[in-house]
Coordinates of C-alpha atoms and ligand atoms in Angstrom, one line a residue:
M190 CA -27.2 18.7 -8.9
A191 CA -25.3 16.3 -6.7
G192 CA -23.4 17.7 -3.7
Y193 CA -20.1 16.9 -4.6
D194 CA -18.5 15.7 -7.9
I195 CA -16.7 12.7 -6.4
I196 CA -16.9 10.9 -3.1
V197 CA -14.2 8.4 -2.0
I198 CA -15.6 6.4 0.5
G199 CA -12.4 5.1 2.7
G200 CA -10.0 7.5 4.3
G201 CA -7.1 5.1 4.1
L202 CA -3.7 5.4 2.0
V203 CA -5.7 4.5 -1.3
G204 CA -8.7 6.7 -0.9
G205 CA -6.9 9.4 0.6
A206 CA -4.5 9.4 -2.4
I207 CA -7.2 9.3 -5.1
A208 CA -9.3 12.0 -3.2
W209 CA -6.4 14.5 -3.0
G210 CA -5.4 13.8 -6.4
A211 CA -8.8 14.7 -7.8
A212 CA -9.2 17.7 -5.6
R213 CA -6.2 19.0 -6.7
L214 CA -7.4 19.0 -10.2
G215 CA -10.3 21.3 -9.1
A216 CA -13.0 18.5 -8.5
R217 CA -15.7 19.1 -5.4
V218 CA -14.5 16.0 -3.2
A219 CA -15.4 14.5 0.0
L220 CA -13.2 11.7 1.6
V221 CA -15.9 9.9 3.9
D222 CA -14.4 7.5 6.5
E223 CA -15.1 5.5 9.7
G224 CA -12.2 6.9 11.2
D225 CA -9.9 5.6 13.8
V226 CA -12.1 3.0 15.2
A227 CA -11.9 1.4 11.6
F228 CA -9.6 -1.5 10.5
R229 CA -6.8 0.4 8.9
A230 CA -4.1 -1.2 7.1
A231 CA -3.1 2.6 6.5
R232 CA -2.2 3.0 10.2
G233 CA 0.0 -0.4 10.8
N234 CA 1.9 -0.9 7.5
F235 CA 6.0 -1.3 6.8
G236 CA 6.2 2.1 4.7
L237 CA 8.2 0.1 1.9
V238 CA 7.9 1.8 -1.7
W239 CA 8.6 -1.8 -3.3
V240 CA 9.0 -2.5 -7.0
Q241 CA 11.3 -5.3 -7.3
S242 CA 9.1 -8.3 -6.9
K243 CA 5.4 -6.8 -7.3
G244 CA 3.7 -8.4 -10.3
A245 CA 5.6 -11.5 -10.5
D246 CA 2.8 -12.9 -12.1
M247 CA 1.1 -9.8 -13.2
P248 CA 3.4 -7.7 -15.5
A249 CA 0.6 -4.9 -15.7
Y250 CA 1.3 -4.6 -11.6
A251 CA 5.1 -4.8 -12.0
H252 CA 4.6 -1.6 -14.8
W253 CA 2.2 0.0 -12.4
S254 CA 4.3 -0.2 -9.5
R255 CA 7.5 1.1 -11.3
R256 CA 5.4 4.1 -12.4
S257 CA 4.3 4.7 -9.0
A258 CA 7.8 4.8 -8.0
E259 CA 8.7 7.2 -10.8
L260 CA 5.7 9.3 -9.7
W261 CA 6.6 9.6 -5.7
P262 CA 8.9 12.2 -5.6
G263 CA 5.8 14.3 -7.2
L264 CA 3.8 13.0 -4.5
Q265 CA 6.3 14.0 -1.7
A266 CA 6.7 17.5 -3.3
G267 CA 3.1 17.9 -3.5
M268 CA 2.7 16.6 0.2
L269 CA 5.5 19.1 1.2
A270 CA 3.8 22.2 -0.8
A271 CA 0.4 21.8 0.1
T272 CA 1.0 20.8 4.1
G273 CA 4.7 21.3 5.0
V274 CA 4.9 17.8 6.1
D275 CA 8.1 15.8 4.8
V276 CA 6.9 12.3 4.3
A277 CA 10.6 11.1 4.4
L278 CA 10.7 9.5 0.9
Q279 CA 13.9 7.7 0.4
Q280 CA 14.8 6.4 -2.7
T281 CA 18.0 4.5 -2.4
G282 CA 17.3 1.0 -3.3
G283 CA 16.1 -2.1 -1.7
L284 CA 17.1 -5.5 -0.5
A285 CA 15.8 -9.0 -0.3
F286 CA 18.1 -11.3 1.9
C287 CA 18.9 -15.0 1.0
L288 CA 19.9 -17.0 4.2
S289 CA 21.2 -19.8 2.1
D290 CA 22.4 -20.8 -1.7
A291 CA 18.8 -22.8 -2.3
E292 CA 17.3 -19.1 -1.4
M293 CA 19.9 -17.2 -3.4
E294 CA 18.9 -19.6 -6.6
E295 CA 15.1 -19.2 -6.2
R296 CA 15.3 -15.6 -5.8
A297 CA 17.4 -15.2 -8.9
A298 CA 15.4 -17.3 -11.1
L299 CA 12.4 -15.0 -9.7
I300 CA 14.1 -11.8 -10.7
A301 CA 15.4 -13.1 -14.2
R302 CA 11.5 -14.3 -14.7
M303 CA 10.2 -10.8 -14.3
H304 CA 13.0 -9.4 -16.0
N305 CA 11.9 -11.3 -19.1
A306 CA 8.1 -10.8 -18.5
S307 CA 8.0 -7.1 -17.5
G308 CA 11.4 -5.7 -18.5
D309 CA 14.6 -4.5 -17.0
I310 CA 14.5 -2.6 -13.8
G311 CA 18.2 -3.0 -12.9
T312 CA 17.4 -5.8 -10.0
R313 CA 20.6 -7.9 -9.6
M314 CA 21.8 -10.5 -7.3
L315 CA 24.4 -9.6 -4.9
D316 CA 26.8 -12.4 -3.3
R317 CA 27.5 -12.1 0.5
A318 CA 31.0 -10.0 -0.2
E319 CA 29.2 -7.2 -2.6
L320 CA 26.5 -7.0 0.0
R321 CA 29.0 -6.5 2.8
A322 CA 30.3 -3.5 0.8
M323 CA 27.2 -2.3 0.5
L324 CA 25.6 -3.0 3.7
P325 CA 28.7 -3.7 6.2
A326 CA 26.0 -4.6 9.1
V327 CA 24.7 -7.8 7.5
G328 CA 25.7 -11.2 9.4
D329 CA 27.5 -14.4 8.5
A330 CA 24.1 -16.2 8.2
V331 CA 23.1 -14.1 4.9
A332 CA 24.1 -15.5 1.7
G333 CA 23.6 -12.7 -0.5
A334 CA 20.4 -10.6 -1.5
S335 CA 18.7 -9.4 -4.6
F336 CA 19.2 -5.5 -4.8
C337 CA 16.8 -3.0 -7.0
P338 CA 18.1 0.4 -7.1
I339 CA 14.5 1.9 -7.6
D340 CA 13.1 0.4 -4.5
G341 CA 12.5 2.8 -1.6
H342 CA 10.7 3.7 1.7
A343 CA 8.6 6.5 3.5
N344 CA 6.8 7.6 6.6
P345 CA 3.4 6.0 5.9
L346 CA 1.8 7.8 9.0
K347 CA 3.1 11.1 7.8
L348 CA 1.9 10.4 4.3
L349 CA -1.6 9.3 5.7
R350 CA -1.7 12.6 7.6
S351 CA -0.5 14.8 4.9
L352 CA -2.9 13.3 2.3
H353 CA -6.1 14.4 4.3
A354 CA -4.5 18.0 5.1
A355 CA -3.7 18.2 1.5
L356 CA -7.2 17.3 0.5
L357 CA -8.4 20.1 2.8
R358 CA -6.1 22.6 1.5
A359 CA -7.2 21.8 -2.3
G360 CA -11.1 22.6 -1.3
G361 CA -11.9 18.9 -0.5
D362 CA -14.0 17.9 2.6
Y363 CA -12.5 15.2 4.8
L364 CA -15.7 13.6 6.6
P365 CA -14.7 10.9 9.5
N366 CA -17.2 9.0 11.6
R367 CA -19.4 8.2 9.1
T368 CA -20.0 4.8 8.0
V369 CA -21.3 4.4 4.8
E370 CA -23.9 1.6 5.3
R371 CA -25.8 2.1 1.4
I372 CA -25.4 3.2 -1.7
D373 CA -28.3 4.2 -4.0
H374 CA -28.0 5.1 -7.6
Q375 CA -30.0 7.2 -10.1
P376 CA -29.1 8.3 -13.6
G377 CA -26.0 10.6 -13.0
M378 CA -26.0 10.6 -9.0
F379 CA -25.0 8.3 -6.3
T380 CA -26.5 8.7 -2.8
L381 CA -24.7 7.8 0.2
H382 CA -26.5 6.9 3.4
A383 CA -24.3 7.1 6.9
G384 CA -26.5 7.1 9.8
A385 CA -29.3 9.8 9.1
E386 CA -27.0 11.7 6.7
R387 CA -27.5 11.5 2.9
L388 CA -24.5 12.6 0.8
T389 CA -24.6 13.2 -3.1
A390 CA -22.1 12.8 -6.0
A391 CA -22.1 12.2 -9.6
K392 CA -19.2 10.0 -8.9
V393 CA -18.3 7.6 -6.1
V394 CA -15.2 5.7 -5.5
V395 CA -15.1 2.4 -3.2
A396 CA -11.6 2.7 -1.5
A397 CA -12.9 1.0 1.9
G398 CA -10.2 -1.3 2.3
L399 CA -11.9 -4.5 4.1
G400 CA -15.1 -2.8 4.1
S401 CA -15.2 -2.6 0.3
A402 CA -16.5 -6.1 -0.1
R403 CA -19.9 -5.3 1.1
L404 CA -20.0 -1.9 -0.1
A405 CA -19.2 -3.0 -3.9
P406 CA -21.9 -5.0 -5.0
M407 CA -24.5 -2.1 -4.4
V408 CA -23.0 -0.4 -7.4
G409 CA -22.2 -3.3 -9.5
L410 CA -18.7 -3.7 -8.5
D411 CA -16.8 -6.8 -7.3
M412 CA -14.1 -6.4 -4.5
P413 CA -13.4 -9.8 -2.9
V414 CA -11.0 -9.0 -0.3
T415 CA -10.3 -10.5 3.0
P416 CA -7.8 -10.0 6.3
L417 CA -4.4 -11.0 6.4
R418 CA -3.0 -10.3 9.6
G419 CA 1.0 -8.9 9.6
Q420 CA 2.5 -7.8 13.0
I421 CA 5.7 -5.6 13.0
V422 CA 8.0 -5.1 15.9
V423 CA 9.7 -2.1 16.6
T424 CA 13.2 -1.2 18.2
E425 CA 14.1 2.0 20.3
R426 CA 16.0 4.2 18.0
V427 CA 19.5 3.1 17.3
R428 CA 22.8 4.6 15.6
P429 CA 21.8 4.8 11.8
F430 CA 23.0 1.4 9.9
L431 CA 20.3 0.9 7.3
D432 CA 19.9 3.8 4.8
C433 CA 18.1 1.5 2.1
A434 CA 14.9 -0.4 1.9
T435 CA 14.5 -4.1 3.0
H436 CA 12.2 -6.6 2.9
I437 CA 12.3 -7.4 6.6
A438 CA 13.9 -4.1 8.1
R439 CA 13.6 -0.5 8.0
Q440 CA 15.1 2.2 9.7
T441 CA 12.9 5.3 10.1
D442 CA 14.1 8.7 9.8
E443 CA 14.1 8.9 13.6
G444 CA 16.0 6.0 14.0
S445 CA 13.9 3.3 15.1
V446 CA 13.6 0.1 13.5
L447 CA 10.5 -1.8 12.1
L448 CA 11.0 -5.2 11.7
G449 CA 8.7 -7.4 10.0
D450 CA 6.4 -8.7 9.3
S451 CA 4.0 -11.8 9.5
H452 CA 1.4 -13.4 7.2
E453 CA -1.3 -15.0 9.4
D454 CA -4.6 -16.0 8.4
A455 CA -6.6 -14.6 11.8
G456 CA -9.7 -13.2 10.3
F457 CA -10.3 -9.9 12.0
D458 CA -8.2 -10.4 14.9
T459 CA -5.6 -7.6 15.3
S460 CA -4.1 -9.1 18.4
T461 CA -0.4 -9.6 18.8
G462 CA 1.5 -12.6 20.3
V463 CA 5.1 -13.4 21.6
P464 CA 5.7 -16.4 19.2
V465 CA 5.1 -14.5 16.1
A466 CA 7.6 -11.5 17.5
R467 CA 9.9 -13.9 18.7
G468 CA 10.1 -15.4 15.0
I469 CA 10.7 -11.8 13.4
A470 CA 13.2 -11.0 16.1
A471 CA 15.0 -14.5 15.1
R472 CA 15.1 -13.7 11.5
N473 CA 16.2 -10.0 11.8
L474 CA 19.1 -10.8 14.2
A475 CA 20.4 -13.6 11.8
V476 CA 20.5 -10.6 9.0
F477 CA 21.4 -7.8 11.6
P478 CA 23.4 -9.2 14.6
L479 CA 24.0 -5.6 15.8
L480 CA 20.5 -5.6 16.9
K481 CA 20.9 -7.9 19.7
D482 CA 21.0 -5.1 22.2
A483 CA 18.5 -3.3 20.9
N484 CA 15.2 -2.8 23.3
V485 CA 12.0 -4.0 21.5
V486 CA 9.6 -0.9 22.5
R487 CA 6.3 -1.6 20.8
V488 CA 4.7 -4.8 18.8
W489 CA 1.5 -3.8 16.6
A490 CA -0.7 -6.1 14.3
A491 CA -2.8 -4.8 11.1
L492 CA -4.8 -6.4 8.6
R493 CA -3.8 -6.3 4.7
V494 CA -6.5 -6.1 2.4
M495 CA -6.2 -9.1 0.4
T496 CA -7.8 -9.5 -2.9
P497 CA -7.5 -13.5 -4.2
D498 CA -4.4 -13.1 -6.3
G499 CA -2.7 -10.2 -4.4
C500 CA -2.8 -8.0 -7.3
P501 CA -4.9 -4.8 -7.3
I502 CA -8.5 -4.1 -8.3
Y503 CA -9.5 -0.9 -10.1
Q504 CA -12.9 -1.4 -12.0
H505 CA -15.4 1.2 -13.5
S506 CA -18.9 -0.1 -13.1
E507 CA -20.5 -1.2 -16.3
S508 CA -23.9 -1.2 -14.8
H509 CA -23.5 2.0 -12.4
P510 CA -21.5 4.3 -14.6
G511 CA -19.6 6.6 -12.4
A512 CA -18.9 4.3 -9.6
F513 CA -15.1 3.0 -9.3
A514 CA -13.4 0.1 -7.2
A515 CA -9.7 0.8 -5.9
T516 CA -8.0 -1.5 -3.8
C517 CA -4.5 -3.1 -3.5
H518 CA -2.4 -4.6 -0.6
S519 CA 0.6 -2.0 -1.5
G520 CA -1.3 1.4 -0.6
V521 CA 2.1 2.9 0.5
T522 CA 4.1 1.8 -2.7
L523 CA 1.0 2.7 -5.1
A524 CA 0.1 6.1 -3.9
G525 CA 2.0 8.2 -6.1
A526 CA 0.1 6.2 -9.1
H527 CA -3.3 6.5 -7.3
A528 CA -2.9 10.3 -6.7
L529 CA -1.1 11.3 -9.8
A530 CA -2.2 8.5 -12.6
L531 CA -5.7 7.0 -11.1
A532 CA -7.2 10.2 -9.7
P533 CA -7.0 11.9 -13.2
A534 CA -8.9 9.0 -15.1
I535 CA -11.3 8.9 -12.5
V536 CA -12.3 12.7 -12.7
A537 CA -12.1 12.2 -16.5
G538 CA -14.4 9.6 -15.9
Q539 CA -13.1 6.5 -17.4
L540 CA -10.5 4.0 -17.0
P541 CA -7.7 3.7 -19.8
E542 CA -7.6 0.3 -21.3
S543 CA -4.3 -0.2 -19.8
F544 CA -6.1 -1.0 -16.4
D545 CA -8.1 -3.9 -18.0
A546 CA -5.8 -6.5 -16.3
F547 CA -7.1 -5.1 -13.1
H548 CA -10.7 -6.3 -13.6
P549 CA -11.9 -8.4 -11.1
H550 CA -13.7 -10.4 -13.8
R551 CA -9.9 -12.3 -13.9
F552 CA -11.0 -14.3 -10.9
Q553 CA -13.8 -15.7 -12.6
L554 CA -11.7 -17.1 -15.7
Q555 CA -10.6 -20.9 -15.4
P556 CA -6.9 -21.3 -15.3
A557 CA -5.9 -22.5 -18.8
Ligands
FAD83 C1 1.4 -5.1 8.2 C2 1.4 -4.6 7.0 C3 2.5 -4.0 6.5 C4 2.5 -3.5 5.6 N1 3.5 -3.0 4.6 C5 3.3 -2.5 3.1 C6 4.6 -1.8 2.6 O1 5.6 -1.9 3.2 N2 4.0 -1.0 1.5 C7 3.1 -0.8 0.9 O2 3.1 -0.3 -0.3 N3 1.8 -1.3 1.5 C8 2.1 -2.2 2.6 N4 0.7 -2.6 3.4 C9 -0.3 -2.3 2.7 C10 -1.0 -1.1 2.9 O3 -0.8 -0.3 4.3 C11 -2.4 -1.0 2.7 O4 -2.1 -1.1 1.1 C12 -3.0 0.5 2.2 O5 -3.0 0.9 4.0 C13 -4.5 -0.1 2.5 O6 -4.8 1.2 2.0 P1 -6.8 1.3 2.4 O7 -7.0 2.8 2.1 O8 -7.1 0.4 0.8 O9 -7.2 0.2 3.1 P2 -7.2 0.9 4.7 O10 -6.0 1.4 5.5 O11 -7.6 -0.2 5.8 O12 -8.5 2.0 5.1 C14 -9.7 1.9 4.6 C15 -10.5 3.1 5.0 O13 -11.8 2.7 4.8 C16 -12.8 3.2 6.0 N5 -14.0 2.5 5.7 C17 -14.4 1.1 5.9 N6 -15.6 0.7 5.6 C18 -16.1 2.1 5.7 C19 -17.4 2.5 5.4 N7 -18.5 1.5 5.3 N8 -18.0 3.9 5.3 C20 -16.9 4.7 5.6 N9 -15.6 4.3 5.6 C21 -14.9 3.1 5.7 C22 -12.2 3.0 7.3 O14 -12.4 3.6 8.0 C23 -10.3 3.0 6.8 O15 -9.8 4.1 7.1 C24 1.3 -3.1 4.6 C25 0.1 -3.8 5.2 C26 0.3 -4.7 6.7 C27 -1.1 -4.8 7.2

């Protein structure tokens, strides 16, 4: 008999949410993780629970993001009950700013397209006067914004920590400092090789972020993920002025402001640089002039886990039944759905038909 019902490879936000979601249903779960030496998008992200522009070209992703936003309060309550950690979820809406009339038109067209393809989630365009009434701190350079009432944000570091702690509370094992090098399969059992150690399970979930590309083919999965660097600038704590989420700035529950973020094709290089930070600061100062006196206390870079079309991959292996793939570049947003909708499907042993759109065979289809 296998040592575990499920082994999840990768203790980032994706793997952590799935592992906790499965353990809370009574499955015997291990979460195997390289640990703090690894590339970890989960440690370096912006913390948005963002729905308004997710899935513009894939309605299934738009619906999945919306479902996750609905499930997020349950995730937050689960973390609080299991660990006493408040992950600081705020779902007070989200703003995406436009700095010119042309940007306003472009954004309005996107929102209308998503409305037609995926349904109404209440996103609407605000002109400058409406925006100012909602958020007095915006500067004269801002022409307006799109506003989505179901967007929000949370503290991603507290989320990561509490997912690991909640897994232990639910009887699961968190096994850090282990790099899975190989996965063998025989009917009904997977054997994972990590150094001299052997771990066995009836099911395996490959959720190893950028490490997934190498592991997935060992069990008949396809996860062609690549890195995309993002830098984030952090200010000192300032008085509260921003209580909703925005696509470029987020004030944390402690008062500091996260300013983001860049999109750089830099391979596996996680270094930061002044030119990019300067660009981020300039854009944010145009939107929020009051930040001109705030000191920058930190800049960091992290690597996004990108699929070829930017949409998630979920797959159940046809050749290795019991092996599942899970990856996305919105691991905070989708944490609710991963823990409370995807994990139960994996425990049951099958992905519902609604997951077909996320299968990686879409990358082999020729554009019409
Ligand atoms: C700058 C930036 C801003 C972002 N902003 C947002 C945001 O606002 N909202 C949002 O929803 N998302 C955001 N994201 C994306 C989000 O952070 C990621 O989607 C999420 O962290 C991905 O989690 P993951 O678990 O797939 O990968 P990771 O966090 O990278 O974790 C992968 C884990 O797998 C482990 N691993 C890898 N290989 C192996 C192996 N062989 N054996 C064992 N373990 C292994 C590593 O130890 C690591 O812990 C942002 C990302 C970046 C970089």
